[in-house]
PDB file of C-alpha atoms in Angstrom:
ATOM      1  CA  ASN Z 153      79.693  88.538 166.712  1.00 71.00           C
ATOM      2  CA  ALA Z 154      80.510  89.626 163.605  1.00 82.00           C
ATOM      3  CA  GLY Z 155      82.753  86.757 162.349  1.00 94.00           C
ATOM      4  CA  VAL Z 156      85.281  87.369 159.785  1.00 96.00           C
ATOM      5  CA  THR Z 157      84.617  90.829 158.157  1.00 96.00           C
ATOM      6  CA  GLN Z 158      87.010  92.104 155.175  1.00 97.00           C
ATOM      7  CA  THR Z 159      87.799  95.710 154.249  1.00 96.00           C
ATOM      8  CA  PRO Z 160      87.143  97.176 151.718  1.00 96.00           C
ATOM      9  CA  LYS Z 161      84.469  95.718 149.367  1.00 95.00           C
ATOM     10  CA  PHE Z 162      85.878  96.868 146.009  1.00 96.00           C
ATOM     11  CA  ARG Z 163      88.949  98.589 144.937  1.00 96.00           C
ATOM     12  CA  ILE Z 164      90.535  99.498 142.018  1.00 97.00           C
ATOM     13  CA  LEU Z 165      94.377 100.224 141.323  1.00 97.00           C
ATOM     14  CA  LYS Z 166      96.895 101.186 139.116  1.00 97.00           C
ATOM     15  CA  ILE Z 167      99.512  98.874 138.019  1.00 97.00           C
ATOM     16  CA  GLY Z 168     102.621 100.006 140.436  1.00 96.00           C
ATOM     17  CA  GLN Z 169     100.345 101.288 143.499  1.00 97.00           C
ATOM     18  CA  SER Z 170     100.341  99.210 147.107  1.00 96.00           C
ATOM     19  CA  MET Z 171      97.858  98.616 149.000  1.00 96.00           C
ATOM     20  CA  THR Z 172      96.506  96.664 152.311  1.00 98.00           C
ATOM     21  CA  LEU Z 173      93.738  94.381 152.384  1.00 98.00           C
ATOM     22  CA  GLN Z 174      92.563  94.472 155.938  1.00 98.00           C
ATOM     23  CA  CYS Z 175      90.467  90.991 157.846  1.00 98.00           C
ATOM     24  CA  ALA Z 176      89.374  90.646 161.068  1.00 98.00           C
ATOM     25  CA  GLN Z 177      87.631  87.828 163.102  1.00 97.00           C
ATOM     26  CA  ASP Z 178      86.065  88.158 166.864  1.00 96.00           C
ATOM     27  CA  MET Z 179      85.591  84.397 167.249  1.00 94.00           C
ATOM     28  CA  ASN Z 180      88.909  84.040 168.738  1.00 93.00           C
ATOM     29  CA  HIS Z 181      90.314  81.960 165.805  1.00 94.00           C
ATOM     30  CA  ASN Z 182      94.262  81.208 166.264  1.00 94.00           C
ATOM     31  CA  TYR Z 183      94.303  80.273 162.532  1.00 95.00           C
ATOM     32  CA  MET Z 184      93.955  83.061 159.465  1.00 96.00           C
ATOM     33  CA  TYR Z 185      94.338  82.022 155.812  1.00 96.00           C
ATOM     34  CA  TRP Z 186      94.236  84.616 152.883  1.00 97.00           C
ATOM     35  CA  TYR Z 187      92.687  83.089 149.659  1.00 96.00           C
ATOM     36  CA  ARG Z 188      92.662  84.266 145.878  1.00 96.00           C
ATOM     37  CA  GLN Z 189      89.581  83.238 143.645  1.00 94.00           C
ATOM     38  CA  ASP Z 190      89.774  83.760 140.088  1.00 91.00           C
ATOM     39  CA  PRO Z 191      86.837  83.679 137.306  1.00 81.00           C
ATOM     40  CA  GLY Z 192      86.098  80.261 136.905  1.00 75.00           C
ATOM     41  CA  MET Z 193      88.537  78.760 139.142  1.00 79.00           C
ATOM     42  CA  GLY Z 194      89.265  77.578 142.258  1.00 82.00           C
ATOM     43  CA  LEU Z 195      90.242  78.711 145.789  1.00 91.00           C
ATOM     44  CA  LYS Z 196      94.422  79.381 146.284  1.00 91.00           C
ATOM     45  CA  LEU Z 197      95.528  79.627 149.247  1.00 93.00           C
ATOM     46  CA  ILE Z 198      98.540  83.084 149.507  1.00 96.00           C
ATOM     47  CA  TYR Z 199      99.329  82.837 153.016  1.00 96.00           C
ATOM     48  CA  TYR Z 200      97.898  81.718 156.238  1.00 95.00           C
ATOM     49  CA  SER Z 201      98.691  82.081 159.933  1.00 96.00           C
ATOM     50  CA  VAL Z 202      98.298  79.838 163.145  1.00 94.00           C
ATOM     51  CA  GLY Z 203      98.973  82.368 166.174  1.00 94.00           C
ATOM     52  CA  ALA Z 204      99.923  86.079 166.774  1.00 95.00           C
ATOM     53  CA  GLY Z 205     103.806  86.405 164.954  1.00 95.00           C
ATOM     54  CA  ILE Z 206     103.165  83.456 163.217  1.00 96.00           C
ATOM     55  CA  THR Z 207     102.837  83.013 159.061  1.00 96.00           C
ATOM     56  CA  ASP Z 208     103.493  80.548 156.448  1.00 94.00           C
ATOM     57  CA  LYS Z 209     103.136  80.995 152.998  1.00 95.00           C
ATOM     58  CA  GLY Z 210     100.726  79.193 150.680  1.00 93.00           C
ATOM     59  CA  GLU Z 211     100.102  77.988 146.822  1.00 90.00           C
ATOM     60  CA  VAL Z 212     100.774  81.527 145.165  1.00 94.00           C
ATOM     61  CA  PRO Z 213     102.574  84.140 147.499  1.00 96.00           C
ATOM     62  CA  ASN Z 214     104.403  85.848 144.859  1.00 96.00           C
ATOM     63  CA  GLY Z 215     103.640  89.523 145.256  1.00 96.00           C
ATOM     64  CA  TYR Z 216     102.166  89.434 148.473  1.00 97.00           C
ATOM     65  CA  ASN Z 217     102.583  89.985 152.120  1.00 97.00           C
ATOM     66  CA  VAL Z 218     101.182  89.654 155.573  1.00 97.00           C
ATOM     67  CA  SER Z 219     101.786  90.044 159.073  1.00 95.00           C
ATOM     68  CA  ARG Z 220      99.544  88.689 162.399  1.00 97.00           C
ATOM     69  CA  SER Z 221     100.515  91.014 165.323  1.00 96.00           C
ATOM     70  CA  THR Z 222      96.965  89.997 167.064  1.00 97.00           C
ATOM     71  CA  THR Z 223      94.567  87.330 166.884  1.00 96.00           C
ATOM     72  CA  GLU Z 224      92.132  89.162 165.345  1.00 97.00           C
ATOM     73  CA  ASP Z 225      93.863  90.918 162.634  1.00 98.00           C
ATOM     74  CA  PHE Z 226      95.687  89.351 159.640  1.00 98.00           C
ATOM     75  CA  PRO Z 227      96.187  92.265 156.758  1.00 98.00           C
ATOM     76  CA  LEU Z 228      97.165  91.304 153.420  1.00 98.00           C
ATOM     77  CA  ARG Z 229      99.711  93.720 151.504  1.00 98.00           C
ATOM     78  CA  LEU Z 230     100.219  93.968 147.452  1.00 96.00           C
ATOM     79  CA  GLU Z 231     103.379  95.931 146.559  1.00 90.00           C
ATOM     80  CA  LEU Z 232     103.263  96.804 142.888  1.00 93.00           C
ATOM     81  CA  ALA Z 233     100.141  95.757 141.848  1.00 95.00           C
ATOM     82  CA  ALA Z 234     100.107  94.421 138.850  1.00 96.00           C
ATOM     83  CA  PRO Z 235      97.155  93.243 136.594  1.00 96.00           C
ATOM     84  CA  SER Z 236      98.050  89.249 137.354  1.00 95.00           C
ATOM     85  CA  GLN Z 237      97.042  89.907 140.860  1.00 97.00           C
ATOM     86  CA  THR Z 238      93.100  91.079 139.427  1.00 96.00           C
ATOM     87  CA  SER Z 239      90.974  88.846 141.694  1.00 96.00           C
ATOM     88  CA  VAL Z 240      88.823  87.934 144.124  1.00 96.00           C
ATOM     89  CA  TYR Z 241      90.532  87.930 148.196  1.00 98.00           C
ATOM     90  CA  PHE Z 242      88.767  85.848 150.682  1.00 97.00           C
ATOM     91  CA  CYS Z 243      89.759  85.970 154.308  1.00 97.00           C
ATOM     92  CA  ALA Z 244      89.042  82.991 156.391  1.00 96.00           C
ATOM     93  CA  SER Z 245      89.546  81.810 160.143  1.00 95.00           C
ATOM     94  CA  SER Z 246      89.138  78.669 162.102  1.00 93.00           C
ATOM     95  CA  GLU Z 247      90.041  76.835 165.476  1.00 91.00           C
ATOM     96  CA  PRO Z 248      91.792  73.133 166.302  1.00 85.00           C
ATOM     97  CA  GLY Z 249      91.036  73.517 169.602  1.00 79.00           C
ATOM     98  CA  GLN Z 250      87.055  73.836 169.525  1.00 73.00           C
ATOM     99  CA  GLY Z 251      86.932  70.272 168.395  1.00 74.00           C
ATOM    100  CA  THR Z 252      85.245  70.382 164.544  1.00 79.00           C
ATOM    101  CA  HIS Z 253      87.825  72.692 163.299  1.00 84.00           C
ATOM    102  CA  GLU Z 254      85.638  74.600 160.832  1.00 89.00           C
ATOM    103  CA  GLN Z 255      87.165  76.978 158.615  1.00 92.00           C
ATOM    104  CA  TYR Z 256      84.525  80.782 158.461  1.00 94.00           C
ATOM    105  CA  PHE Z 257      84.916  83.212 155.154  1.00 95.00           C
ATOM    106  CA  GLY Z 258      84.855  86.622 154.754  1.00 95.00           C
ATOM    107  CA  PRO Z 259      82.340  88.698 151.967  1.00 94.00           C
ATOM    108  CA  GLY Z 260      85.602  89.107 150.005  1.00 96.00           C
ATOM    109  CA  THR Z 261      87.271  91.773 148.211  1.00 97.00           C
ATOM    110  CA  ARG Z 262      86.673  92.628 144.844  1.00 96.00           C
ATOM    111  CA  LEU Z 263      90.354  94.337 143.080  1.00 97.00           C
ATOM    112  CA  THR Z 264      91.056  95.673 139.872  1.00 96.00           C
ATOM    113  CA  VAL Z 265      94.354  96.428 138.528  1.00 97.00           C
ATOM    114  CA  THR Z 266      94.687  98.992 135.411  1.00 95.00           C
TER     115      THR Z 266
ATOM    116  CA  LYS M 259      99.362  64.543 145.832  1.00 80.00           C
ATOM    117  CA  GLN M 260      96.273  65.193 147.430  1.00 84.00           C
ATOM    118  CA  GLU M 261      93.485  66.597 145.319  1.00 91.00           C
ATOM    119  CA  VAL M 262      89.735  67.077 145.822  1.00 94.00           C
ATOM    120  CA  THR M 263      87.420  66.972 142.628  1.00 95.00           C
ATOM    121  CA  GLN M 264      83.872  67.757 141.773  1.00 96.00           C
ATOM    122  CA  ILE M 265      81.865  66.707 138.960  1.00 92.00           C
ATOM    123  CA  PRO M 266      79.963  67.757 137.303  1.00 91.00           C
ATOM    124  CA  ALA M 267      81.377  71.368 136.924  1.00 93.00           C
ATOM    125  CA  ALA M 268      77.855  72.587 135.847  1.00 95.00           C
ATOM    126  CA  LEU M 269      74.189  71.193 136.338  1.00 96.00           C
ATOM    127  CA  SER M 270      71.067  72.578 135.666  1.00 97.00           C
ATOM    128  CA  VAL M 271      67.885  71.031 137.370  1.00 97.00           C
ATOM    129  CA  PRO M 272      63.705  71.870 137.102  1.00 97.00           C
ATOM    130  CA  GLU M 273      62.783  73.391 140.037  1.00 97.00           C
ATOM    131  CA  GLY M 274      60.987  70.189 142.880  1.00 97.00           C
ATOM    132  CA  GLU M 275      64.088  67.709 141.692  1.00 97.00           C
ATOM    133  CA  ASN M 276      66.096  66.001 144.010  1.00 97.00           C
ATOM    134  CA  LEU M 277      69.776  65.907 143.097  1.00 96.00           C
ATOM    135  CA  VAL M 278      73.320  64.902 144.064  1.00 97.00           C
ATOM    136  CA  LEU M 279      76.528  66.764 144.068  1.00 97.00           C
ATOM    137  CA  ASN M 280      79.606  64.443 144.345  1.00 97.00           C
ATOM    138  CA  CYS M 281      82.741  65.074 145.964  1.00 97.00           C
ATOM    139  CA  SER M 282      85.882  62.648 145.034  1.00 97.00           C
ATOM    140  CA  PHE M 283      89.286  62.892 147.100  1.00 96.00           C
ATOM    141  CA  THR M 284      92.159  61.346 146.356  1.00 93.00           C
ATOM    142  CA  ASP M 285      93.734  60.100 149.850  1.00 88.00           C
ATOM    143  CA  SER M 286      91.231  58.705 152.488  1.00 87.00           C
ATOM    144  CA  ALA M 287      92.954  59.343 155.881  1.00 89.00           C
ATOM    145  CA  ILE M 288      90.633  62.541 156.071  1.00 92.00           C
ATOM    146  CA  TYR M 289      90.468  64.695 159.083  1.00 92.00           C
ATOM    147  CA  ASN M 290      86.885  66.302 157.909  1.00 94.00           C
ATOM    148  CA  LEU M 291      84.849  67.659 154.617  1.00 96.00           C
ATOM    149  CA  GLN M 292      83.112  70.617 154.416  1.00 96.00           C
ATOM    150  CA  TRP M 293      80.415  71.878 152.050  1.00 97.00           C
ATOM    151  CA  PHE M 294      80.180  75.173 151.339  1.00 97.00           C
ATOM    152  CA  ARG M 295      77.764  77.431 149.348  1.00 97.00           C
ATOM    153  CA  GLN M 296      78.949  80.510 146.861  1.00 95.00           C
ATOM    154  CA  ASP M 297      76.297  82.580 145.321  1.00 94.00           C
ATOM    155  CA  PRO M 298      77.897  84.975 142.997  1.00 89.00           C
ATOM    156  CA  GLY M 299      79.691  87.940 144.016  1.00 86.00           C
ATOM    157  CA  LYS M 300      79.551  86.284 147.176  1.00 89.00           C
ATOM    158  CA  GLY M 301      81.752  85.273 150.039  1.00 91.00           C
ATOM    159  CA  LEU M 302      81.330  81.198 150.877  1.00 94.00           C
ATOM    160  CA  THR M 303      79.245  80.115 153.322  1.00 94.00           C
ATOM    161  CA  SER M 304      79.792  76.730 155.265  1.00 94.00           C
ATOM    162  CA  LEU M 305      76.619  74.434 155.330  1.00 96.00           C
ATOM    163  CA  LEU M 306      77.781  71.042 156.236  1.00 96.00           C
ATOM    164  CA  LEU M 307      81.155  69.507 157.982  1.00 95.00           C
ATOM    165  CA  ILE M 308      81.628  65.727 158.545  1.00 95.00           C
ATOM    166  CA  GLN M 309      84.185  64.590 160.800  1.00 93.00           C
ATOM    167  CA  SER M 310      85.488  61.447 159.524  1.00 93.00           C
ATOM    168  CA  SER M 311      84.307  59.660 162.132  1.00 93.00           C
ATOM    169  CA  GLN M 312      81.126  60.319 160.701  1.00 94.00           C
ATOM    170  CA  ARG M 313      78.802  58.808 157.819  1.00 95.00           C
ATOM    171  CA  GLU M 314      75.977  61.539 157.384  1.00 96.00           C
ATOM    172  CA  GLN M 315      74.946  65.289 158.337  1.00 96.00           C
ATOM    173  CA  THR M 316      71.972  66.705 158.295  1.00 97.00           C
ATOM    174  CA  SER M 317      70.844  70.452 157.776  1.00 95.00           C
ATOM    175  CA  GLY M 318      66.848  71.045 156.311  1.00 97.00           C
ATOM    176  CA  ARG M 319      66.955  69.800 153.034  1.00 97.00           C
ATOM    177  CA  LEU M 320      70.362  68.874 152.903  1.00 98.00           C
ATOM    178  CA  ASN M 321      72.299  65.895 153.442  1.00 98.00           C
ATOM    179  CA  ALA M 322      76.069  65.397 153.454  1.00 97.00           C
ATOM    180  CA  SER M 323      77.259  61.756 153.403  1.00 97.00           C
ATOM    181  CA  LEU M 324      80.828  60.151 153.704  1.00 97.00           C
ATOM    182  CA  ASP M 325      82.445  57.525 152.546  1.00 96.00           C
ATOM    183  CA  LYS M 326      86.058  57.585 153.346  1.00 93.00           C
ATOM    184  CA  SER M 327      86.625  53.743 151.523  1.00 92.00           C
ATOM    185  CA  SER M 328      85.791  55.085 148.615  1.00 95.00           C
ATOM    186  CA  GLY M 329      87.290  58.691 148.663  1.00 95.00           C
ATOM    187  CA  ARG M 330      83.941  60.310 148.420  1.00 97.00           C
ATOM    188  CA  SER M 331      81.035  62.138 149.564  1.00 98.00           C
ATOM    189  CA  THR M 332      77.673  63.459 148.580  1.00 98.00           C
ATOM    190  CA  LEU M 333      75.408  66.451 149.017  1.00 97.00           C
ATOM    191  CA  TYR M 334      71.877  65.409 148.830  1.00 98.00           C
ATOM    192  CA  ILE M 335      69.791  68.430 147.916  1.00 98.00           C
ATOM    193  CA  ALA M 336      65.429  67.396 148.492  1.00 98.00           C
ATOM    194  CA  ALA M 337      63.181  69.062 146.839  1.00 97.00           C
ATOM    195  CA  SER M 338      65.035  71.839 145.116  1.00 97.00           C
ATOM    196  CA  GLN M 339      64.182  75.314 144.867  1.00 97.00           C
ATOM    197  CA  PRO M 340      65.405  78.790 142.747  1.00 97.00           C
ATOM    198  CA  GLY M 341      66.888  79.809 145.639  1.00 97.00           C
ATOM    199  CA  ASP M 342      69.650  76.635 145.780  1.00 98.00           C
ATOM    200  CA  SER M 343      70.599  78.225 142.643  1.00 98.00           C
ATOM    201  CA  ALA M 344      74.652  78.279 143.596  1.00 97.00           C
ATOM    202  CA  THR M 345      78.201  76.683 143.605  1.00 96.00           C
ATOM    203  CA  TYR M 346      78.763  74.518 146.178  1.00 97.00           C
ATOM    204  CA  LEU M 347      82.410  73.615 146.343  1.00 96.00           C
ATOM    205  CA  CYS M 348      83.585  70.439 149.055  1.00 96.00           C
ATOM    206  CA  ALA M 349      86.654  70.712 150.901  1.00 95.00           C
ATOM    207  CA  VAL M 350      88.713  68.507 152.737  1.00 95.00           C
ATOM    208  CA  ARG M 351      91.568  68.418 155.711  1.00 92.00           C
ATOM    209  CA  TYR M 352      93.462  65.513 156.334  1.00 90.00           C
ATOM    210  CA  ASN M 353      94.905  66.540 160.259  1.00 83.00           C
ATOM    211  CA  GLN M 354      92.991  68.673 162.581  1.00 81.00           C
ATOM    212  CA  GLY M 355      96.218  71.635 162.001  1.00 79.00           C
ATOM    213  CA  GLY M 356      95.653  70.981 158.435  1.00 83.00           C
ATOM    214  CA  LYS M 357      94.837  73.195 155.213  1.00 87.00           C
ATOM    215  CA  LEU M 358      91.381  73.039 153.686  1.00 91.00           C
ATOM    216  CA  ILE M 359      91.884  71.412 150.250  1.00 92.00           C
ATOM    217  CA  PHE M 360      89.833  72.773 147.962  1.00 93.00           C
ATOM    218  CA  GLY M 361      87.403  71.417 144.977  1.00 94.00           C
ATOM    219  CA  GLN M 362      86.595  73.781 141.844  1.00 93.00           C
ATOM    220  CA  GLY M 363      82.831  73.293 142.838  1.00 94.00           C
ATOM    221  CA  THR M 364      80.021  72.586 140.918  1.00 96.00           C
ATOM    222  CA  GLU M 365      77.698  75.954 139.200  1.00 96.00           C
ATOM    223  CA  LEU M 366      73.963  74.695 140.414  1.00 97.00           C
ATOM    224  CA  SER M 367      71.089  76.179 138.715  1.00 98.00           C
ATOM    225  CA  VAL M 368      67.522  75.442 139.842  1.00 98.00           C
ATOM    226  CA  LYS M 369      65.248  76.671 137.044  1.00 97.00           C
ATOM    227  CA  PRO M 370      61.650  77.639 137.903  1.00 95.00           C
TER     228      PRO M 370
END
């Protein structure tokens, strides 16, 4: 049971490039989330999904896209990377049907846009 | 607006001291509250989760309490150790299908 996994761990992008951050969970959780964390700031929700085929915007969705074709995977796409997207990105999952609805986080992807 | 606040933003204590971290929330009708630990450059690790019907949860040297009427939770760390140095975040969920609302965190430093 690996929990929530994210790849890559680190990435440097040039302005205008695109990339996909990968996230997978093996806990059969329906809910999945993408957050960004800037230095000294709290976590901000980018997008979330309550099940395969269903996604919704969080607080800061501009510049990002998501898809959820399977229960296990929730990739985050950055189109036309900008320096403002330099941040640490965390994926998380949870399952409201499992009683406590505890949320689990991946190890993060550190992205720098220059 | 539903907000979660953690004070202080940073705390430094000598090793062996018992300490309390505070979390307050504006709306008392919560579903549950979760405490996380984050080491520098790492992800969030869940420490304790308290359901709205519970008053406290314990794990080892950690004890989390919940007082919904006053909109507060505390994380008590007994006999602190340098390995406890990290940022501690609390997060509140307001309904079973809702999203977590995070505080800004308290950065704890335990000096040997």
